[in-house]
PDB file of C-alpha atoms in Angstrom:
ATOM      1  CA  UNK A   1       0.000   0.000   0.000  1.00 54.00           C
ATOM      2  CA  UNK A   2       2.873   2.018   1.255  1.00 67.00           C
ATOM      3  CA  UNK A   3       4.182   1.644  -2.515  1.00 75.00           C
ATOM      4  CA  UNK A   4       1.271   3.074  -4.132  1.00 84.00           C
ATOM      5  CA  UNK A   5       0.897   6.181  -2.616  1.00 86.00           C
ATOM      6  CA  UNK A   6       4.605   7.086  -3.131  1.00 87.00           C
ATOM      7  CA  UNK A   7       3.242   6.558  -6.445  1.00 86.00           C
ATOM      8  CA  UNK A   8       0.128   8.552  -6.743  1.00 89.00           C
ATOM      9  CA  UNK A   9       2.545  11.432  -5.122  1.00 87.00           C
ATOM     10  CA  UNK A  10       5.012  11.045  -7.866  1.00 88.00           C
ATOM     11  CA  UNK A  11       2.304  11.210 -10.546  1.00 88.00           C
ATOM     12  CA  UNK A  12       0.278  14.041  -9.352  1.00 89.00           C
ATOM     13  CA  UNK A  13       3.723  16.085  -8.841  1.00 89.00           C
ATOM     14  CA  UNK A  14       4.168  15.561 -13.234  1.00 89.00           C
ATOM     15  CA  UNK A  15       3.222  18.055 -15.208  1.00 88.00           C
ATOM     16  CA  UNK A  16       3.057  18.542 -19.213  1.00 85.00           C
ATOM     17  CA  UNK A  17       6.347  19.736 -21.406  1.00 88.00           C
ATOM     18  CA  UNK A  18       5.695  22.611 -22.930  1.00 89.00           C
ATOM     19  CA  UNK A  19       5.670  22.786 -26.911  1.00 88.00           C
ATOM     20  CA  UNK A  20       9.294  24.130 -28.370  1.00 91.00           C
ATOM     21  CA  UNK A  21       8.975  26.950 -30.236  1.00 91.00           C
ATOM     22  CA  UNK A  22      10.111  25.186 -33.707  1.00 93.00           C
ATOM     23  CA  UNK A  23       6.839  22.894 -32.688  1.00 92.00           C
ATOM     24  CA  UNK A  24       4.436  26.108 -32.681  1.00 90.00           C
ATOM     25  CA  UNK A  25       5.746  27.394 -35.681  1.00 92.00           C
ATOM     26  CA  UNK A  26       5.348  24.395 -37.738  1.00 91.00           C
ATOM     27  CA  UNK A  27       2.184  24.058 -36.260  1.00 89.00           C
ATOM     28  CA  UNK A  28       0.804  27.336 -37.345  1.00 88.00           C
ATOM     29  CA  UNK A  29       2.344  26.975 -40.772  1.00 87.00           C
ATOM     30  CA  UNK A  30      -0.042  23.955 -41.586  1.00 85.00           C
ATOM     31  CA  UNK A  31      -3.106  25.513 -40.526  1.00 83.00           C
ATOM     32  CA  UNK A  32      -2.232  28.079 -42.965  1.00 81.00           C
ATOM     33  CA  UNK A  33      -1.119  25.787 -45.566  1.00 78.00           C
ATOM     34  CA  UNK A  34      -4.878  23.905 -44.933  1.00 72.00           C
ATOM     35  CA  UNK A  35      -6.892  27.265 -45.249  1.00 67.00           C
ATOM     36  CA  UNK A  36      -5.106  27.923 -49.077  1.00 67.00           C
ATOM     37  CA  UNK A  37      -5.828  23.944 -50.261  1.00 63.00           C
ATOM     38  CA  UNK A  38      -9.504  23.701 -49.629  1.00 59.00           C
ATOM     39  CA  UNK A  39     -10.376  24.942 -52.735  1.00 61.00           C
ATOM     40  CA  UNK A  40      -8.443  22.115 -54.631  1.00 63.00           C
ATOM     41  CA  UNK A  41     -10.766  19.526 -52.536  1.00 62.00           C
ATOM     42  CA  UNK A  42     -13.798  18.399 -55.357  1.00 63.00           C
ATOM     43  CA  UNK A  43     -16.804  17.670 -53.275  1.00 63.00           C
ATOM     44  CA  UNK A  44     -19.985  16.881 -54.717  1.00 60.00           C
ATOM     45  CA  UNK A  45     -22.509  19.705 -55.490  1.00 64.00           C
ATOM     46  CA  UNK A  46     -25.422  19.995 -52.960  1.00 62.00           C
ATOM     47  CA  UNK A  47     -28.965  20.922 -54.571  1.00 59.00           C
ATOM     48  CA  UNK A  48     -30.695  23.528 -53.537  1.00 59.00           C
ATOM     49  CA  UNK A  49     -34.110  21.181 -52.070  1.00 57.00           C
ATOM     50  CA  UNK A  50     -31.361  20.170 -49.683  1.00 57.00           C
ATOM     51  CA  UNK A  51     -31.651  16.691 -51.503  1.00 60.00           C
ATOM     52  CA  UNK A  52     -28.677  15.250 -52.823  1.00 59.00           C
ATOM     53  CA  UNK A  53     -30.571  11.585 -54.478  1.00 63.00           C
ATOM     54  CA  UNK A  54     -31.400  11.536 -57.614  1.00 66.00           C
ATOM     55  CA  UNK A  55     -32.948   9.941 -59.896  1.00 73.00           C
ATOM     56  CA  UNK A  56     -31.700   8.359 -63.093  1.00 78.00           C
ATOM     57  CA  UNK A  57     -34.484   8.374 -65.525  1.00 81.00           C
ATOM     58  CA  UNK A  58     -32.756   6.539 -68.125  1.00 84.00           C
ATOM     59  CA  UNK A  59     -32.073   3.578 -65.943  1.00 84.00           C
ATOM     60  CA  UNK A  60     -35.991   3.022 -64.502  1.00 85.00           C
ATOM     61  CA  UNK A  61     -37.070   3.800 -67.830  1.00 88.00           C
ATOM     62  CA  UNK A  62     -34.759   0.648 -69.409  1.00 89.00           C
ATOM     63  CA  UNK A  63     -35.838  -0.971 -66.166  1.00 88.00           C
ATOM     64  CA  UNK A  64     -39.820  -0.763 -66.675  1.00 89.00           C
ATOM     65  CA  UNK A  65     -39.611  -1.108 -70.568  1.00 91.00           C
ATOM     66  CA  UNK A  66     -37.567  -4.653 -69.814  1.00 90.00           C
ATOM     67  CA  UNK A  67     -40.419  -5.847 -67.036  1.00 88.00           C
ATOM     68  CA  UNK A  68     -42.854  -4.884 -69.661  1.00 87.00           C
ATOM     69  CA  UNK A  69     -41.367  -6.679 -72.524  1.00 86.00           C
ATOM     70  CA  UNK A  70     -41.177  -9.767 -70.342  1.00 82.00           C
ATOM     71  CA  UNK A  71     -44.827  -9.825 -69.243  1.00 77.00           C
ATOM     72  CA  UNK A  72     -45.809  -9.674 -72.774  1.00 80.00           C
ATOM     73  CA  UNK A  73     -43.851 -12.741 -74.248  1.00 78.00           C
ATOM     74  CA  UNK A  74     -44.545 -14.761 -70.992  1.00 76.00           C
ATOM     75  CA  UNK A  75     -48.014 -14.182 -71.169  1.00 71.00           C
ATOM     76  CA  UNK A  76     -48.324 -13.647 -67.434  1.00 53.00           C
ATOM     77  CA  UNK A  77     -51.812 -13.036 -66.332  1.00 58.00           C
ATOM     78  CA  UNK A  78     -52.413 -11.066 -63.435  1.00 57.00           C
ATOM     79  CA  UNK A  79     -55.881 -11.347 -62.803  1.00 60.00           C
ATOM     80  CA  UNK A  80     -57.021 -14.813 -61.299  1.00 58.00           C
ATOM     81  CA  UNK A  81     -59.478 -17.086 -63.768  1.00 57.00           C
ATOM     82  CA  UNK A  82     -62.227 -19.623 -63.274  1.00 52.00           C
ATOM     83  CA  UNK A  83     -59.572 -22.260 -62.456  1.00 51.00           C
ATOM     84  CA  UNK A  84     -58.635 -20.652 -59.212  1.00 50.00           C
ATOM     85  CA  UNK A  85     -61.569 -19.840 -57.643  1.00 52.00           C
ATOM     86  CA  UNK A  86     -62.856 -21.884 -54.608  1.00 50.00           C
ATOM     87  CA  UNK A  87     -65.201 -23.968 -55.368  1.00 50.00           C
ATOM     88  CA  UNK A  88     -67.931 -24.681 -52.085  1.00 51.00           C
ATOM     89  CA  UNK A  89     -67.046 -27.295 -49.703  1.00 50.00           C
ATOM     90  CA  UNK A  90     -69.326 -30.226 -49.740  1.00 49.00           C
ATOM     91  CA  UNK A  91     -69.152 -33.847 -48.151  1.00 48.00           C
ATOM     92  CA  UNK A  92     -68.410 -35.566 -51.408  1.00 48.00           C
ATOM     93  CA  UNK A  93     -64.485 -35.436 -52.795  1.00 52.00           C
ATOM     94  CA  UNK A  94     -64.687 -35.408 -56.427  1.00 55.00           C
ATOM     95  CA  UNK A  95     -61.833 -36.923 -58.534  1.00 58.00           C
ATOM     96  CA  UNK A  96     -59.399 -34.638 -60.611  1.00 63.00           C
ATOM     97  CA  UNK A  97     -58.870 -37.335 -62.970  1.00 67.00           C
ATOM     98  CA  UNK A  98     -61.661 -39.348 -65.192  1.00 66.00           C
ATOM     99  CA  UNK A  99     -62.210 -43.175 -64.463  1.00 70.00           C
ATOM    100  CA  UNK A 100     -60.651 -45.935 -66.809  1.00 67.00           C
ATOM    101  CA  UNK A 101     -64.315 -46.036 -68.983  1.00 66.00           C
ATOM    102  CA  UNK A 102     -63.979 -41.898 -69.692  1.00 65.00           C
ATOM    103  CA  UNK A 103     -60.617 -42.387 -70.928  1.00 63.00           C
ATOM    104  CA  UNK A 104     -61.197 -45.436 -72.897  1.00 57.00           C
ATOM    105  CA  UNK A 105     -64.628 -44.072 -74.736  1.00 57.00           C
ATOM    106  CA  UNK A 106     -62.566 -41.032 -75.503  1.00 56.00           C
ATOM    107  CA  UNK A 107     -60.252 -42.985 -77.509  1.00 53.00           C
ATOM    108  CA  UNK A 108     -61.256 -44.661 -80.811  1.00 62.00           C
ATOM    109  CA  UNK A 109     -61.186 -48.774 -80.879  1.00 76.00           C
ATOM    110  CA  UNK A 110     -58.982 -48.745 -77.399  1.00 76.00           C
ATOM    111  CA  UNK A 111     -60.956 -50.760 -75.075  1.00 83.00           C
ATOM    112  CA  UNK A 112     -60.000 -50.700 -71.638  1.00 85.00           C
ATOM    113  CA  UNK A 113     -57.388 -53.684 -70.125  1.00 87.00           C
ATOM    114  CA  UNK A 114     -56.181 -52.769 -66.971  1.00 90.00           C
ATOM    115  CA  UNK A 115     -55.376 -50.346 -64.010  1.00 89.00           C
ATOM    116  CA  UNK A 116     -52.735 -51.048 -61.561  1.00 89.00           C
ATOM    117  CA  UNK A 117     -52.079 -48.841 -58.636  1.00 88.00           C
ATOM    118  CA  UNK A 118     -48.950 -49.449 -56.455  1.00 90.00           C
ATOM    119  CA  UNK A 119     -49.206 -47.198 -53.282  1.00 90.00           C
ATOM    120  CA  UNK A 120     -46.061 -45.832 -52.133  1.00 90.00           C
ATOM    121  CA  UNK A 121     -46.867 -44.187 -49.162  1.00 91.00           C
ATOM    122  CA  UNK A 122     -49.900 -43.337 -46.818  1.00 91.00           C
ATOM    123  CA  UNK A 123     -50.125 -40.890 -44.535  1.00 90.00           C
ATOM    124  CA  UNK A 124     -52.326 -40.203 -41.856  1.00 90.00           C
ATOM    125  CA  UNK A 125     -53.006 -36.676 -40.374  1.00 86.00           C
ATOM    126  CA  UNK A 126     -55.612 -37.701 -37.534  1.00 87.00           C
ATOM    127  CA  UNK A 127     -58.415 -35.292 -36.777  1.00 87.00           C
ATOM    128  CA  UNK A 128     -59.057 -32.098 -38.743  1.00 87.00           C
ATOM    129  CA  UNK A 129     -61.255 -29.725 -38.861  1.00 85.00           C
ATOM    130  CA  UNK A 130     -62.391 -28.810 -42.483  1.00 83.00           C
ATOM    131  CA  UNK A 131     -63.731 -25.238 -43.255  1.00 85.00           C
ATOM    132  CA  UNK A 132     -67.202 -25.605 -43.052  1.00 84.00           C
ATOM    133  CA  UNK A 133     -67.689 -28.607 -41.283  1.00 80.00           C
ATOM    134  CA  UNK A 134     -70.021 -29.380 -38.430  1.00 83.00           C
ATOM    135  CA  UNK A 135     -67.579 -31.980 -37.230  1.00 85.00           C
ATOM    136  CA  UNK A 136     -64.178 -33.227 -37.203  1.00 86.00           C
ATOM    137  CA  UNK A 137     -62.736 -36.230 -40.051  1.00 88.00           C
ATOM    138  CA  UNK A 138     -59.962 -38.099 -40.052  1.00 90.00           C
ATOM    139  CA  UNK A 139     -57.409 -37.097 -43.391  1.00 90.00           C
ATOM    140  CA  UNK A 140     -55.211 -39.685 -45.376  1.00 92.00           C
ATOM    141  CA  UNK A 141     -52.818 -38.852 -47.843  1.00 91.00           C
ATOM    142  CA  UNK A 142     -52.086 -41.278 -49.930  1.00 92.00           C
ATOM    143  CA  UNK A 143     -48.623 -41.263 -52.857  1.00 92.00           C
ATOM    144  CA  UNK A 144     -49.029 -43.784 -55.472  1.00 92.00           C
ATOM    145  CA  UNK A 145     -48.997 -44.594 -59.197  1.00 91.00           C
ATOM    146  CA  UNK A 146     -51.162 -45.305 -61.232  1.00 90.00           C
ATOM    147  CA  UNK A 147     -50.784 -46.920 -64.855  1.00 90.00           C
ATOM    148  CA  UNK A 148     -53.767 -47.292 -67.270  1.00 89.00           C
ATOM    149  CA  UNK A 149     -53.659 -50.072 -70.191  1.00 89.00           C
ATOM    150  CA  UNK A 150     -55.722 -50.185 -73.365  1.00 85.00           C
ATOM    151  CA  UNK A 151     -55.958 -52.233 -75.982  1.00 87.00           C
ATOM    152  CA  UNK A 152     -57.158 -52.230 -79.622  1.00 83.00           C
ATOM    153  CA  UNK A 153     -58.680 -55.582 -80.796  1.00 80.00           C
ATOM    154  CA  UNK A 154     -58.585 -55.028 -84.045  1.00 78.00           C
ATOM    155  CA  UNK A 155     -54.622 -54.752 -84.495  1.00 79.00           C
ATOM    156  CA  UNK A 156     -53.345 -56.199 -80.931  1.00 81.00           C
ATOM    157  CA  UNK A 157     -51.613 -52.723 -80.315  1.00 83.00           C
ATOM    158  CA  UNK A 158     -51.390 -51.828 -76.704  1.00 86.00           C
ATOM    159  CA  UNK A 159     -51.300 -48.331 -74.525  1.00 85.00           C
ATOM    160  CA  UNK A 160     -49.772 -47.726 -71.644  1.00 89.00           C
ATOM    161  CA  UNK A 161     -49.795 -44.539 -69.284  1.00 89.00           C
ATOM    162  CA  UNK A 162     -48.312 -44.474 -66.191  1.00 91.00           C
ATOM    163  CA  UNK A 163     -48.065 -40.991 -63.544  1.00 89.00           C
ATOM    164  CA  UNK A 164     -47.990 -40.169 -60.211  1.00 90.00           C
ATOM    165  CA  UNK A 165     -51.155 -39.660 -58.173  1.00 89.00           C
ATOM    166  CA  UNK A 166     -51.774 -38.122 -54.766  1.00 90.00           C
ATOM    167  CA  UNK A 167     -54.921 -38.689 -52.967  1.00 90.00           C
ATOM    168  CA  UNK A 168     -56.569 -37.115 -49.657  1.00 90.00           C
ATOM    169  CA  UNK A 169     -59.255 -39.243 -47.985  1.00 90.00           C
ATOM    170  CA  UNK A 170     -61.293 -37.042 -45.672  1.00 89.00           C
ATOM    171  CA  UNK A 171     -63.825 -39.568 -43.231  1.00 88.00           C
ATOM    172  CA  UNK A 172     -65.977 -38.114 -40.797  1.00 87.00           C
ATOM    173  CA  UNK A 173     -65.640 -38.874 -37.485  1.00 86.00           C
ATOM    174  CA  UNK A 174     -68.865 -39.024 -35.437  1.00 80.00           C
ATOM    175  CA  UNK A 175     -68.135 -38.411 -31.606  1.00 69.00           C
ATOM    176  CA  UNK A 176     -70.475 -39.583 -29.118  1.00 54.00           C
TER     177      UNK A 176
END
C-alpha cells in the first residue's frame, strides 16, 4: 500500500512539457497551408431542395420497358381465372382425374385392359377440422402410381400410361 501512494505522489507532482517553439511554428504553418488547399478539394454539389438523391431516368425507364417486354412474351396473367376460384365445400371429394371407362370411350377402338395402382406411401393426419364442417374427419394422404392399359382388338396394339397420383381421404368422425 505504502508503494502506491509514493506513487500517486510522484504522478500528481508531473506536469506537461511545454511545446518548443520550432513545434508552434510548424504548427501554425499547416493551418495556414490547410486554409489555401480547400479549394483544390472536389466535393460533390449539394442541390438547392437540400436533396442530394437523384434519380436516373434513363435507368428506370430501361428498367420498366424490360419488365414490360417480359410480361408480354410470358403471357403472365395477373388477374385470377375460373380455375382458381374456390369452389364450395361439400361432403363428397370429387376426382381430378376421369375413371378408366372416360378415358377409354374417348379414344377410338382402345378398349379398356387394366389399371394397376402401387401405393407408395400413406399418410395419416388424424383429426381435422375442415372449413365448413359441423364436425371433425380423419385425413389420409395417400402417394401412389397409377398406370392405365388399353388395348385395340382389331390390331393387338397396346397403350400404356403411367403418372404419379396423390390422394386425400377425408372420413368423418362421429363423436359420441
Amino acid at each position: 500500500m505504502n508503494n502506491f501512494s509514493e506513487l500517486e505522489g510522484e504522478l500528481k507532482k508531473l506536469r506537461p512539457v511545454q511545446p518548443s517553439a520550432e513545434l508552434i511554428s510548424r504548427t501554425e504553418s499547416a493551418l495556414a497551408d490547410a486554409g489555401q488547399s480547400s479549394g483544390n478539394i472536389i466535393r460533390p454539389e449539394s442541390r438547392p431542395g437540400g436533396s442530394d438523391f437523384r434519380i436516373s431516368w434513363l435507368g428506370l425507364g430501361l428498367g420498366l420497358a424490360a419488365a414490360a417486354t417480359f410480361l408480354i412474351l410470358a403471357r403472365v396473367d395477373l388477374r385470377p381465372g375460373d380455375k382458381t376460384k374456390a369452389q364450395p365445400a361439400g361432403n363428397t371429394l370429387a376426382s381430378a382425374t376421369p375413371t378408366l371407362e372416360q378415358r377409354a370411350a374417348a379414344l377410338p377402338n382402345y378398349q379398356a385392359a387394366g389399371l394397376t395402382q402401387v401405393v407408395y406411401r400413406r399418410y395419416d393426419e388424424g383429426l381435422v377440422f375442415p372449413r365448413g364442417a359441423t364436425q371433425p374427419a380423419r385425413r389420409v394422404w395417400t402417394t401412389k402410381r397409377e398406370t392405365l392399359r388399353w388395348r385395340d382388338r382389331e390390331s393387338g396394339a397396346q397403350l400404356s400410361v403411367s403418372y404419379p397420383a396423390e390422394e386425400v381421404t377425408l372420413t368423418p368422425v362421429s363423436g359420441q
